[in-house]
CSV table of C-alpha atoms in Angstrom, one decimal:
chain,number,residue,atom,x,y,z
Y,1,UNK,CA,0.4,-0.1,0.3
Y,2,UNK,CA,2.8,2.6,0.7
Y,3,UNK,CA,4.4,1.6,-2.3
Y,4,UNK,CA,1.5,2.1,-4.3
Y,5,UNK,CA,1.0,5.8,-3.3
Y,6,UNK,CA,4.6,6.0,-3.8
Y,7,UNK,CA,4.5,4.7,-7.3
Y,8,UNK,CA,1.1,7.0,-7.8
Y,9,UNK,CA,2.5,10.1,-6.4
Y,10,UNK,CA,5.5,9.8,-8.5
Y,11,UNK,CA,3.4,9.9,-11.6
Y,12,UNK,CA,1.5,12.6,-10.5
Y,13,UNK,CA,4.4,15.1,-10.0
Y,14,UNK,CA,6.2,13.4,-13.8
Y,15,UNK,CA,3.1,14.5,-15.2
Y,16,UNK,CA,2.9,18.0,-13.3
Y,17,UNK,CA,6.3,18.7,-14.4
Y,18,UNK,CA,5.6,17.2,-18.1
Y,19,UNK,CA,2.5,17.4,-19.0
Y,20,UNK,CA,2.4,21.3,-20.2
Y,21,UNK,CA,6.0,20.3,-22.7
Y,22,UNK,CA,3.2,17.9,-24.1
Y,23,UNK,CA,0.5,20.3,-24.6
Y,24,UNK,CA,3.0,22.9,-25.6
Y,25,UNK,CA,4.4,20.8,-28.4
Y,26,UNK,CA,1.5,19.0,-29.8
Y,27,UNK,CA,-0.6,22.4,-30.0
Y,28,UNK,CA,2.5,23.2,-32.3
Y,29,UNK,CA,1.1,21.0,-35.1
Y,30,UNK,CA,-2.1,23.1,-34.7
Y,31,UNK,CA,-3.7,23.8,-37.6
Y,32,UNK,CA,-5.7,26.4,-35.7
Y,33,UNK,CA,-5.0,30.1,-35.1
Y,34,UNK,CA,-6.2,29.7,-31.7
Y,35,UNK,CA,-4.1,27.2,-29.4
Y,36,UNK,CA,-6.1,25.8,-27.6
Y,37,UNK,CA,-7.9,22.4,-27.4
Y,38,UNK,CA,-8.9,20.3,-29.4
Y,39,UNK,CA,-7.3,20.7,-32.0
Y,40,UNK,CA,-9.1,21.0,-35.4
Y,41,UNK,CA,-6.0,19.8,-37.6
Y,42,UNK,CA,-2.1,19.0,-37.9
Y,43,UNK,CA,-0.3,21.5,-40.0
Y,44,UNK,CA,3.5,23.4,-39.9
Y,45,UNK,CA,2.3,26.3,-41.1
Y,46,UNK,CA,3.3,27.8,-37.6
Y,47,UNK,CA,7.0,26.4,-38.1
Y,48,UNK,CA,7.1,28.1,-41.7
Y,49,UNK,CA,5.7,31.1,-39.8
Y,50,UNK,CA,8.9,31.0,-37.7
Y,51,UNK,CA,10.8,30.5,-40.8
Y,52,UNK,CA,9.6,33.4,-42.0
Y,53,UNK,CA,9.8,35.5,-39.1
Y,54,UNK,CA,12.8,37.8,-39.7
Y,55,UNK,CA,13.2,38.7,-35.5
Y,56,UNK,CA,13.3,35.1,-34.3
Y,57,UNK,CA,15.8,34.0,-37.2
Y,58,UNK,CA,17.8,36.7,-35.3
Y,59,UNK,CA,17.2,36.0,-32.1
Y,60,UNK,CA,18.0,32.2,-33.0
Y,61,UNK,CA,21.3,32.9,-35.3
Y,62,UNK,CA,22.8,35.4,-32.0
Y,63,UNK,CA,21.7,31.9,-29.7
Y,64,UNK,CA,23.9,29.8,-31.7
Y,65,UNK,CA,26.9,32.0,-31.9
Y,66,UNK,CA,26.9,32.9,-28.7
Y,67,UNK,CA,26.4,29.4,-27.2
Y,68,UNK,CA,28.6,28.3,-29.3
Y,69,UNK,CA,31.5,30.7,-28.4
Y,70,UNK,CA,30.6,29.9,-25.0
Y,71,UNK,CA,31.2,26.6,-25.6
Y,72,UNK,CA,34.8,27.2,-26.6
Y,73,UNK,CA,35.3,29.6,-24.6
Y,74,UNK,CA,34.3,27.7,-21.3
Y,75,UNK,CA,35.7,24.6,-22.7
Y,76,UNK,CA,39.3,25.5,-23.1
Y,77,UNK,CA,39.2,27.6,-19.9
Y,78,UNK,CA,37.7,24.3,-17.9
Y,79,UNK,CA,40.3,21.9,-19.7
Y,80,UNK,CA,43.2,24.4,-18.2
Y,81,UNK,CA,42.0,24.7,-14.8
Y,82,UNK,CA,41.0,21.4,-14.2
Y,83,UNK,CA,44.8,19.9,-15.4
Y,84,UNK,CA,45.7,22.7,-13.2
Y,85,UNK,CA,44.0,21.5,-10.0
Y,86,UNK,CA,44.3,18.0,-10.7
Y,87,UNK,CA,47.5,17.3,-11.7
Y,88,UNK,CA,49.6,20.4,-10.1
Y,89,UNK,CA,50.4,21.3,-6.8
Y,90,UNK,CA,48.9,25.2,-7.1
Y,91,UNK,CA,49.0,26.9,-3.7
Y,92,UNK,CA,45.5,27.6,-2.3
Y,93,UNK,CA,43.7,24.7,-4.6
Y,94,UNK,CA,41.4,24.4,-2.6
Y,95,UNK,CA,40.0,28.1,-2.8
Y,96,UNK,CA,40.9,28.4,-6.3
Y,97,UNK,CA,38.3,25.0,-6.8
Y,98,UNK,CA,35.6,27.0,-4.3
Y,99,UNK,CA,35.6,30.0,-6.1
Y,100,UNK,CA,35.8,28.3,-9.8
Y,101,UNK,CA,32.3,26.2,-8.7
Y,102,UNK,CA,31.0,28.8,-6.9
Y,103,UNK,CA,29.1,30.7,-10.1
Y,104,UNK,CA,26.6,27.4,-9.2
Y,105,UNK,CA,26.0,27.8,-5.9
Y,106,UNK,CA,25.0,31.3,-6.0
Y,107,UNK,CA,21.1,32.0,-7.3
Y,108,UNK,CA,21.7,33.1,-11.6
Y,109,UNK,CA,20.1,36.1,-10.3
Y,110,UNK,CA,21.5,37.3,-7.7
Y,111,UNK,CA,24.8,36.4,-10.2
Y,112,UNK,CA,23.2,38.4,-13.4
Y,113,UNK,CA,22.9,41.6,-10.5
Y,114,UNK,CA,26.3,41.3,-9.0
Y,115,UNK,CA,28.3,41.1,-12.6
Y,116,UNK,CA,26.3,44.2,-14.0
Y,117,UNK,CA,26.6,46.4,-10.9
Y,118,UNK,CA,30.5,45.3,-10.6
Y,119,UNK,CA,31.3,46.7,-14.4
Y,120,UNK,CA,29.2,49.5,-14.4
Y,121,UNK,CA,31.0,50.2,-11.6
Y,122,UNK,CA,34.0,50.1,-13.6
Y,123,UNK,CA,32.4,51.6,-16.3
Y,124,UNK,CA,31.5,49.5,-19.0
Y,125,UNK,CA,27.8,49.3,-20.3
Y,126,UNK,CA,26.3,46.4,-21.5
Y,127,UNK,CA,27.5,44.8,-24.8
Y,128,UNK,CA,27.4,41.5,-26.4
Y,129,UNK,CA,31.0,40.8,-24.4
Y,130,UNK,CA,29.4,41.2,-21.0
Y,131,UNK,CA,26.6,39.2,-22.0
Y,132,UNK,CA,29.4,36.7,-23.2
Y,133,UNK,CA,31.7,36.9,-20.7
Y,134,UNK,CA,28.5,36.5,-18.4
Y,135,UNK,CA,27.6,33.0,-20.2
Y,136,UNK,CA,31.1,31.5,-19.5
Y,137,UNK,CA,30.8,32.3,-16.1
Y,138,UNK,CA,27.6,30.5,-15.8
Y,139,UNK,CA,28.6,27.6,-17.7
Y,140,UNK,CA,32.4,27.4,-16.4
Y,141,UNK,CA,32.1,25.4,-13.3
Y,142,UNK,CA,30.0,22.9,-15.4
Y,143,UNK,CA,32.3,21.6,-17.5
Y,144,UNK,CA,35.3,21.8,-15.1
Y,145,UNK,CA,33.6,19.6,-12.5
Y,146,UNK,CA,32.4,16.9,-16.0
Y,147,UNK,CA,36.8,16.8,-17.1
Y,148,UNK,CA,37.8,17.0,-13.5
Y,149,UNK,CA,36.3,13.5,-13.1
Y,150,UNK,CA,37.3,12.0,-15.6
Y,151,UNK,CA,40.8,13.3,-15.4
Y,152,UNK,CA,40.7,11.9,-11.9
Y,153,UNK,CA,40.6,8.5,-13.6
Y,154,UNK,CA,43.3,9.3,-16.3
Y,155,UNK,CA,46.6,7.0,-14.7
Y,156,UNK,CA,49.2,9.3,-14.2
Y,157,UNK,CA,51.6,6.4,-15.1
Y,158,UNK,CA,50.2,6.7,-18.4
Y,159,UNK,CA,51.7,10.1,-19.5
Y,160,UNK,CA,54.6,9.2,-17.8
Y,161,UNK,CA,55.4,6.4,-19.7
Y,162,UNK,CA,54.8,8.6,-22.9
Y,163,UNK,CA,57.3,11.1,-21.6
Y,164,UNK,CA,59.9,9.0,-20.3
Y,165,UNK,CA,59.8,7.8,-24.2
Y,166,UNK,CA,60.8,11.1,-25.1
Y,167,UNK,CA,57.7,13.2,-26.0
Y,168,UNK,CA,57.0,16.6,-24.4
Y,169,UNK,CA,54.2,17.6,-21.9
Y,170,UNK,CA,52.8,19.1,-24.8
Y,171,UNK,CA,53.4,16.3,-27.1
Y,172,UNK,CA,51.9,14.0,-24.0
Y,173,UNK,CA,48.4,15.8,-23.7
Y,174,UNK,CA,47.5,15.9,-27.5
Y,175,UNK,CA,48.4,12.5,-27.8
Y,176,UNK,CA,47.8,11.0,-24.5
Y,177,UNK,CA,45.4,13.4,-22.2
Y,178,UNK,CA,43.4,15.1,-24.5
Y,179,UNK,CA,41.8,12.2,-26.2
Y,180,UNK,CA,41.2,10.3,-23.5
Y,181,UNK,CA,39.8,13.1,-22.0
Y,182,UNK,CA,37.9,13.3,-25.2
Y,183,UNK,CA,33.9,11.9,-23.9
Y,184,UNK,CA,34.7,14.9,-20.9
Y,185,UNK,CA,35.5,17.3,-23.2
Y,186,UNK,CA,32.6,16.8,-25.5
Y,187,UNK,CA,29.7,16.6,-22.8
Y,188,UNK,CA,31.1,19.8,-21.2
Y,189,UNK,CA,31.0,21.9,-24.3
Y,190,UNK,CA,27.4,20.5,-24.9
Y,191,UNK,CA,26.5,20.9,-21.3
Y,192,UNK,CA,27.7,24.6,-22.1
Y,193,UNK,CA,25.7,25.4,-25.6
Y,194,UNK,CA,23.0,23.9,-24.2
Y,195,UNK,CA,22.9,26.4,-20.8
Y,196,UNK,CA,23.6,29.3,-22.9
Y,197,UNK,CA,21.0,28.5,-25.6
Y,198,UNK,CA,18.3,28.0,-23.2
Y,199,UNK,CA,19.1,30.9,-20.3
Y,200,UNK,CA,17.2,34.1,-20.0
Y,201,UNK,CA,17.9,34.8,-16.4
Y,202,UNK,CA,21.3,36.2,-17.1
Y,203,UNK,CA,20.0,37.3,-20.3
Y,204,UNK,CA,17.8,39.8,-19.4
Y,205,UNK,CA,20.7,41.6,-17.6
Y,206,UNK,CA,23.4,41.4,-19.7
Y,207,UNK,CA,22.1,41.4,-23.5
Y,208,UNK,CA,22.5,45.1,-25.3
Y,209,UNK,CA,19.7,46.7,-26.6
Y,210,UNK,CA,18.4,45.7,-29.7
Y,211,UNK,CA,19.9,41.8,-29.2
Y,212,UNK,CA,17.9,39.1,-28.5
Y,213,UNK,CA,18.5,35.5,-28.1
Y,214,UNK,CA,15.4,33.3,-27.9
Y,215,UNK,CA,14.5,33.0,-24.6
Y,216,UNK,CA,13.9,36.4,-24.4
Y,217,UNK,CA,12.6,36.5,-27.9
Y,218,UNK,CA,10.0,34.2,-26.8
Y,219,UNK,CA,9.7,36.3,-23.5
Y,220,UNK,CA,8.7,39.3,-25.4
Y,221,UNK,CA,6.5,37.5,-27.6
Y,222,UNK,CA,4.7,36.5,-24.4
Y,223,UNK,CA,4.0,40.3,-23.1
Y,224,UNK,CA,2.7,40.7,-26.3
Y,225,UNK,CA,0.4,37.8,-26.7
Y,226,UNK,CA,0.1,34.0,-27.2
Y,227,UNK,CA,0.3,33.1,-30.7
Y,228,UNK,CA,1.0,29.6,-32.0
Y,229,UNK,CA,4.1,30.8,-32.8
Y,230,UNK,CA,5.3,30.7,-29.2
Y,231,UNK,CA,4.4,27.2,-29.4
Y,232,UNK,CA,6.5,26.4,-32.1
Y,233,UNK,CA,9.4,28.2,-31.4
Y,234,UNK,CA,9.1,26.0,-27.7
Y,235,UNK,CA,8.9,22.7,-29.3
Y,236,UNK,CA,12.4,23.9,-31.2
Y,237,UNK,CA,13.9,24.6,-28.1
Y,238,UNK,CA,12.8,21.2,-26.4
Y,239,UNK,CA,13.9,19.7,-28.6
Y,240,UNK,CA,17.6,21.4,-29.2
Y,241,UNK,CA,18.1,21.5,-24.9
Y,242,UNK,CA,17.3,18.0,-24.9
Y,243,UNK,CA,18.5,16.1,-27.9
Y,244,UNK,CA,21.8,17.8,-27.7
Y,245,UNK,CA,22.7,16.2,-23.8
Y,246,UNK,CA,21.4,12.9,-25.3
Y,247,UNK,CA,23.3,13.0,-28.5
Y,248,UNK,CA,26.8,14.6,-25.9
Y,249,UNK,CA,26.2,11.1,-23.7
Y,250,UNK,CA,25.7,9.3,-26.7
Y,251,UNK,CA,28.7,10.3,-27.6
Y,252,UNK,CA,30.8,9.7,-24.9
Y,253,UNK,CA,29.6,6.7,-24.4
Y,254,UNK,CA,31.0,5.5,-27.4
Y,255,UNK,CA,34.0,7.5,-27.5
Y,256,UNK,CA,34.8,5.4,-24.0
Y,257,UNK,CA,33.7,2.5,-25.4
Y,258,UNK,CA,36.2,2.9,-28.4
Y,259,UNK,CA,38.9,4.2,-25.5
Y,260,UNK,CA,38.3,1.0,-24.0
Y,261,UNK,CA,38.8,-1.6,-26.3
């Protein structure tokens, strides 16, 4: 009886969480102009309307560029920081690790306001560079945690064997360490891209005027009216934010299997 109630409670919680998402996806294919049930038919007209909407396409391109740049910078910094903290005896290692992981612990709205106020104090206004810096600060801890977990499991004697055979530290990194780290590097980059692409709280504080990402574009569209185009745009966001982590997990698993064999 107790386990049955727990199962029913779990089903209710998951239903409360995911049924609105399912409703958005279904209504994005609704032929009717009014996004409501019952559906009058299936149509792709709202996805076509998105394709022809210049504001949405600009926001989509901005999100792609911002997400890719965030992923590249966060991954590079995350790999270097992980190597320094795991492989070398850095003074104040615990303090540095705490500082790098702190953005996860601080609420995003507090981090967004603090960074904005700090840069205003320095006389730096809102810009795309500020938006990129904010996304890097917020995504970097996720990359560090993923890469560090993988790096700890890589045996140090494998790298020492390569250097004992004449390889330089740089050659050892690119020939031995980096290939073994690739599953974590790929997963960290995909996490950084997905978080950046999906972020709205920090983006609202950091973006300059006239620049919109997909989440902020959805927010501005909702302030005017609830259009079926919003459901279609939400479906695209769901596919990207859910599909990319699943793709990253599959790639990481494939790379780990290849390295293991």
